[in-house]
């Protein structure tokens, strides 16, 4: 890290570091600015294990190449990066709002239409990441920044850069136990279904005000994740059933992101679209009907699933 004329103004890659915003397994994030009148960015300065690892830098270069193509109003897109700088960095659009985690702590659960809007926008953001062939791998409330009532996804895709055994020596856990899909906890590769699971856990936190798999020691939380033991009390009935389906411990039993969006878009981000007709129409269908949604998703489940309910959730949920 270099310094300018004043020791109080360290710089990285020509960016002046203004204040520290947070940190994680990959690096430290600063509010930064290039030049006196430059736009402010969130600048992630990568940790020494990345600096000294040529393969990690190559992974970062590949990820940045893909992620730089993302242009989404629901994602804090990359605006600059240099994986081969003396100190590698990634700069993204700066979102000045609170994280979803902090917003819920300060103001309580997100309710009503705002909750459906959050669920829809967050799914749209994840879909835009998947569209360039990258998984997020770390969707959680602290990686969602609130711009007014709109969620903006951050830290997309970059967890893969540090996804190697060397990181076990740094003392950092890549991801938060209550928001990691069970297959990741078992050591399996992440898939799009893993991001769906993390989407559901994050929406559950937003709507209930508490982590769906509870609090306590990490091992206890991870055990509940693996067993699919969650608490969704407080979510609206239809959203609760959809979130429960997406939290299924078995990835193939979860709805796909496309199926979630087929329901969410007409309610939130694309109101001009019409919801897909459910296989069984109840006598009275409301905009957020608790029977329509699970049945519509169940009809598109894996071909070998002969039931019309999501295994393990029909008896658990009221």
XYZ file of N, CA and C in Angstrom, residues 110-228:
357
model
N -38.790 -6.523 7.512
C -39.389 -5.905 6.334
C -40.765 -6.518 6.154
N -41.771 -5.694 5.852
C -43.139 -6.194 5.838
C -43.859 -5.839 4.547
N -44.990 -6.498 4.338
C -45.918 -6.153 3.262
C -45.293 -6.205 1.879
N -45.704 -5.252 1.040
C -45.200 -5.200 -0.327
C -43.693 -5.023 -0.380
N -43.127 -4.335 0.623
C -41.672 -4.130 0.639
C -40.929 -5.460 0.722
N -41.508 -6.439 1.424
C -40.853 -7.739 1.550
C -40.871 -8.484 0.217
N -42.017 -8.460 -0.475
C -42.086 -9.110 -1.790
C -41.148 -8.415 -2.779
N -41.082 -7.085 -2.705
C -40.181 -6.326 -3.568
C -38.736 -6.726 -3.312
N -38.370 -6.836 -2.031
C -37.008 -7.246 -1.690
C -36.711 -8.645 -2.240
N -37.652 -9.573 -2.048
C -37.448 -10.944 -2.523
C -37.276 -10.977 -4.037
N -38.094 -10.187 -4.752
C -38.007 -10.166 -6.210
C -36.731 -9.534 -6.712
N -36.353 -8.396 -6.152
C -35.134 -7.702 -6.590
C -33.893 -8.537 -6.287
N -33.874 -9.181 -5.122
C -32.717 -10.000 -4.772
C -32.588 -11.181 -5.736
N -33.709 -11.796 -6.091
C -33.668 -12.887 -7.069
C -33.191 -12.384 -8.424
N -33.624 -11.188 -8.818
C -33.176 -10.605 -10.086
C -31.661 -10.380 -10.073
N -31.147 -9.889 -8.943
C -29.717 -9.654 -8.845
C -28.919 -10.937 -8.963
N -29.376 -11.991 -8.293
C -28.690 -13.280 -8.388
C -28.764 -13.812 -9.812
N -29.913 -13.642 -10.458
C -30.059 -14.105 -11.840
C -29.096 -13.388 -12.773
N -28.839 -12.117 -12.541
C -27.914 -11.375 -13.399
C -26.480 -11.865 -13.221
N -26.153 -12.340 -12.035
C -24.838 -12.938 -11.798
C -24.737 -14.289 -12.507
N -25.772 -15.103 -12.365
C -25.780 -16.403 -13.027
C -25.728 -16.256 -14.546
N -26.297 -15.181 -15.064
C -26.375 -14.998 -16.516
C -25.003 -14.877 -17.168
N -23.979 -14.487 -16.411
C -22.627 -14.395 -16.970
C -21.794 -15.616 -16.588
N -22.478 -16.660 -16.079
C -21.794 -17.915 -15.797
C -21.055 -17.968 -14.489
N -21.462 -17.153 -13.515
C -20.780 -17.090 -12.223
C -21.795 -17.333 -11.111
N -21.380 -18.027 -10.061
C -22.197 -18.196 -8.869
C -21.807 -17.138 -7.845
N -22.776 -16.734 -7.016
C -22.440 -15.758 -5.984
C -21.691 -16.428 -4.838
N -22.266 -17.500 -4.282
C -21.668 -18.322 -3.222
C -21.739 -17.716 -1.828
N -22.155 -16.477 -1.691
C -22.153 -15.879 -0.352
C -23.286 -14.872 -0.198
N -24.486 -15.259 -0.640
C -25.662 -14.402 -0.450
C -26.062 -14.466 1.018
N -26.131 -13.316 1.665
C -26.504 -13.231 3.070
C -26.868 -11.787 3.373
N -27.519 -11.512 4.493
C -27.987 -10.147 4.776
C -26.897 -9.085 4.784
N -25.682 -9.426 5.208
C -24.617 -8.420 5.225
C -24.056 -8.146 3.838
N -24.385 -8.990 2.852
C -23.961 -8.760 1.472
C -25.088 -8.187 0.623
N -26.098 -7.643 1.281
C -27.196 -6.953 0.603
C -27.266 -5.550 1.186
N -27.043 -4.550 0.366
C -27.131 -3.162 0.815
C -28.460 -2.573 0.386
N -29.058 -1.774 1.263
C -30.384 -1.232 0.993
C -30.281 0.200 0.473
N -30.716 0.376 -0.762
C -30.790 1.694 -1.392
C -32.246 2.117 -1.329
N -32.615 2.797 -0.235
C -34.031 3.017 0.034
C -34.647 1.686 0.434
N -35.671 1.257 -0.294
C -36.271 -0.049 -0.012
C -35.795 -1.119 -0.986
N -34.837 -0.778 -1.845
C -34.362 -1.698 -2.875
C -33.057 -2.365 -2.455
N -32.984 -3.698 -2.507
C -31.748 -4.400 -2.151
C -30.752 -4.384 -3.307
N -29.489 -4.150 -2.984
C -28.411 -4.176 -3.972
C -27.423 -5.252 -3.528
N -27.183 -6.215 -4.403
C -26.311 -7.337 -4.093
C -24.853 -6.935 -4.272
N -24.020 -7.288 -3.298
C -22.586 -7.000 -3.381
C -21.795 -8.290 -3.232
N -20.477 -8.193 -3.460
C -19.544 -9.323 -3.294
C -19.897 -10.519 -4.161
N -20.520 -10.289 -5.322
C -20.946 -11.377 -6.186
C -19.752 -12.082 -6.818
N -19.771 -13.414 -6.740
C -18.800 -14.224 -7.451
C -17.405 -14.290 -6.874
N -17.017 -13.338 -6.064
C -15.613 -13.251 -5.675
C -15.199 -14.304 -4.657
N -16.168 -14.956 -4.014
C -15.794 -16.010 -3.061
C -15.035 -17.127 -3.766
N -15.279 -17.313 -5.048
C -14.600 -18.389 -5.766
C -13.090 -18.151 -5.842
N -12.693 -16.898 -5.865
C -11.273 -16.575 -5.978
C -10.502 -17.146 -4.800
N -11.114 -17.114 -3.623
C -10.434 -17.595 -2.421
C -10.842 -19.014 -2.058
N -11.497 -19.702 -3.002
C -12.019 -21.032 -2.721
C -10.941 -22.091 -2.921
N -9.962 -22.101 -2.034
C -8.916 -23.119 -2.126
C -8.415 -23.459 -0.722
N -7.720 -24.574 -0.563
C -7.341 -25.035 0.777
C -6.485 -24.056 1.561
N -5.759 -23.174 0.877
C -4.877 -22.246 1.602
C -5.664 -21.378 2.578
N -6.935 -21.136 2.256
C -7.700 -20.218 3.087
C -7.959 -20.787 4.473
N -7.856 -22.106 4.622
C -8.074 -22.678 5.946
C -7.009 -22.222 6.926
N -5.889 -21.731 6.414
C -4.818 -21.282 7.298
C -4.989 -19.833 7.731
N -5.984 -19.132 7.173
C -6.132 -17.717 7.498
C -7.038 -17.493 8.695
N -7.788 -18.540 9.093
C -8.704 -18.374 10.208
C -10.042 -17.809 9.802
N -10.311 -17.665 8.506
C -11.567 -17.100 8.036
C -12.467 -18.203 7.508
N -13.743 -18.150 7.878
C -14.727 -19.055 7.321
C -15.361 -18.368 6.122
N -15.279 -19.028 4.960
C -15.861 -18.444 3.752
C -17.361 -18.637 3.775
N -18.064 -17.627 4.241
C -19.509 -17.704 4.315
C -19.973 -17.806 5.757
N -21.238 -17.466 5.970
C -21.837 -17.516 7.292
C -22.665 -18.789 7.400
N -22.463 -19.613 8.435
C -23.087 -20.934 8.485
C -24.586 -20.951 8.203
N -25.338 -20.025 8.754
C -26.785 -20.034 8.574
C -27.255 -19.638 7.193
N -26.340 -19.227 6.329
C -26.721 -18.787 4.982
C -26.003 -19.583 3.890
N -25.251 -20.594 4.290
C -24.611 -21.490 3.327
C -25.478 -22.715 3.116
N -25.628 -23.143 1.870
C -26.418 -24.325 1.572
C -25.765 -25.569 2.177
N -26.561 -26.560 2.557
C -25.999 -27.751 3.221
C -24.988 -28.491 2.377
N -25.168 -28.507 1.051
C -24.190 -29.228 0.223
C -22.807 -28.598 0.322
N -22.735 -27.288 0.511
C -21.445 -26.623 0.687
C -20.834 -27.030 2.023
N -21.672 -27.142 3.048
C -21.178 -27.566 4.354
C -20.663 -28.999 4.313
N -21.186 -29.811 3.389
C -20.713 -31.179 3.217
C -19.464 -31.246 2.343
N -19.014 -30.092 1.841
C -17.810 -30.071 1.032
C -18.043 -30.281 -0.441
N -19.303 -30.272 -0.877
C -19.605 -30.435 -2.285
C -19.507 -29.096 -3.011
N -19.466 -29.150 -4.335
C -19.381 -27.933 -5.129
C -20.686 -27.151 -5.054
N -20.571 -25.833 -5.071
C -21.741 -24.972 -5.123
C -22.381 -25.056 -6.510
N -23.696 -24.855 -6.553
C -24.447 -24.816 -7.805
C -25.420 -23.650 -7.746
N -26.178 -23.466 -8.805
C -27.198 -22.414 -8.781
C -28.210 -22.680 -7.664
N -28.464 -23.959 -7.359
C -29.378 -24.306 -6.268
C -28.839 -23.830 -4.918
N -27.527 -23.742 -4.789
C -26.932 -23.246 -3.543
C -27.271 -21.778 -3.344
N -27.217 -21.001 -4.416
C -27.585 -19.590 -4.314
C -29.071 -19.424 -4.033
N -29.908 -20.341 -4.540
C -31.342 -20.305 -4.237
C -31.561 -20.514 -2.738
N -30.843 -21.468 -2.157
C -30.948 -21.720 -0.718
C -30.556 -20.472 0.069
N -29.472 -19.825 -0.326
C -29.019 -18.622 0.379
C -29.993 -17.468 0.176
N -30.593 -17.373 -1.016
C -31.648 -16.372 -1.261
C -32.771 -16.557 -0.253
N -33.210 -17.806 -0.089
C -34.332 -18.077 0.800
C -33.998 -17.737 2.246
N -32.805 -18.098 2.701
C -32.412 -17.795 4.075
C -32.354 -16.288 4.304
N -31.888 -15.554 3.298
C -31.786 -14.095 3.414
C -33.169 -13.451 3.434
N -34.073 -13.911 2.577
C -35.448 -13.395 2.578
C -36.125 -13.729 3.900
N -35.871 -14.921 4.427
C -36.456 -15.301 5.711
C -35.995 -14.359 6.816
N -34.723 -14.047 6.838
C -34.214 -13.105 7.840
C -34.890 -11.746 7.698
N -35.018 -11.282 6.460
C -35.622 -9.967 6.226
C -37.052 -9.920 6.737
N -37.809 -10.989 6.501
C -39.223 -10.973 6.835
C -39.565 -11.372 8.254
N -38.662 -12.061 8.943
C -38.948 -12.496 10.309
C -38.155 -11.724 11.356
N -37.013 -11.178 10.944
C -36.165 -10.464 11.893
C -35.191 -11.343 12.624
N -35.155 -12.630 12.270
C -34.194 -13.526 12.919
C -33.656 -14.517 11.894
N -32.444 -15.041 12.112
C -31.891 -16.038 11.183
C -32.778 -17.282 11.161
N -33.099 -17.812 9.992
C -34.032 -18.943 9.931
C -33.534 -20.198 10.620
N -32.224 -20.364 10.733
C -31.670 -21.547 11.386
C -31.198 -21.248 12.804
N -31.621 -20.117 13.337
C -31.345 -19.786 14.716
C -29.950 -19.248 14.944
N -29.657 -19.029 16.208
C -28.351 -18.517 16.617
C -27.670 -19.535 17.524
N -26.421 -19.261 17.853
C -25.690 -20.166 18.733
C -24.387 -20.593 18.110
N -23.770 -21.664 18.623
C -22.496 -22.141 18.077
C -22.636 -22.514 16.600
N -21.575 -22.262 15.854
C -21.604 -22.532 14.418
C -21.960 -23.984 14.120
N -21.438 -24.918 14.897
C -21.709 -26.327 14.627
C -23.182 -26.650 14.797
N -23.828 -26.034 15.776
C -25.258 -26.270 15.988
C -26.074 -25.702 14.826
N -25.696 -24.509 14.364
C -26.394 -23.900 13.228
C -26.222 -24.759 11.982
N -24.997 -25.215 11.725
C -24.744 -26.030 10.539
C -25.518 -27.338 10.593
N -25.682 -27.899 11.779
C -26.455 -29.134 11.911
C -27.923 -28.894 11.552
N -28.477 -27.754 11.980
C -29.866 -27.448 11.638
C -30.012 -27.204 10.141
N -29.000 -26.566 9.527
C -29.038 -26.357 8.082
C -29.078 -27.694 7.358
N -28.222 -28.618 7.765
C -28.158 -29.931 7.112
C -29.466 -30.697 7.261
N -30.133 -30.517 8.408
C -31.383 -31.239 8.670
C -32.602 -30.520 8.095
N -32.433 -29.268 7.672
C -33.581 -28.495 7.196
C -34.503 -28.067 8.314
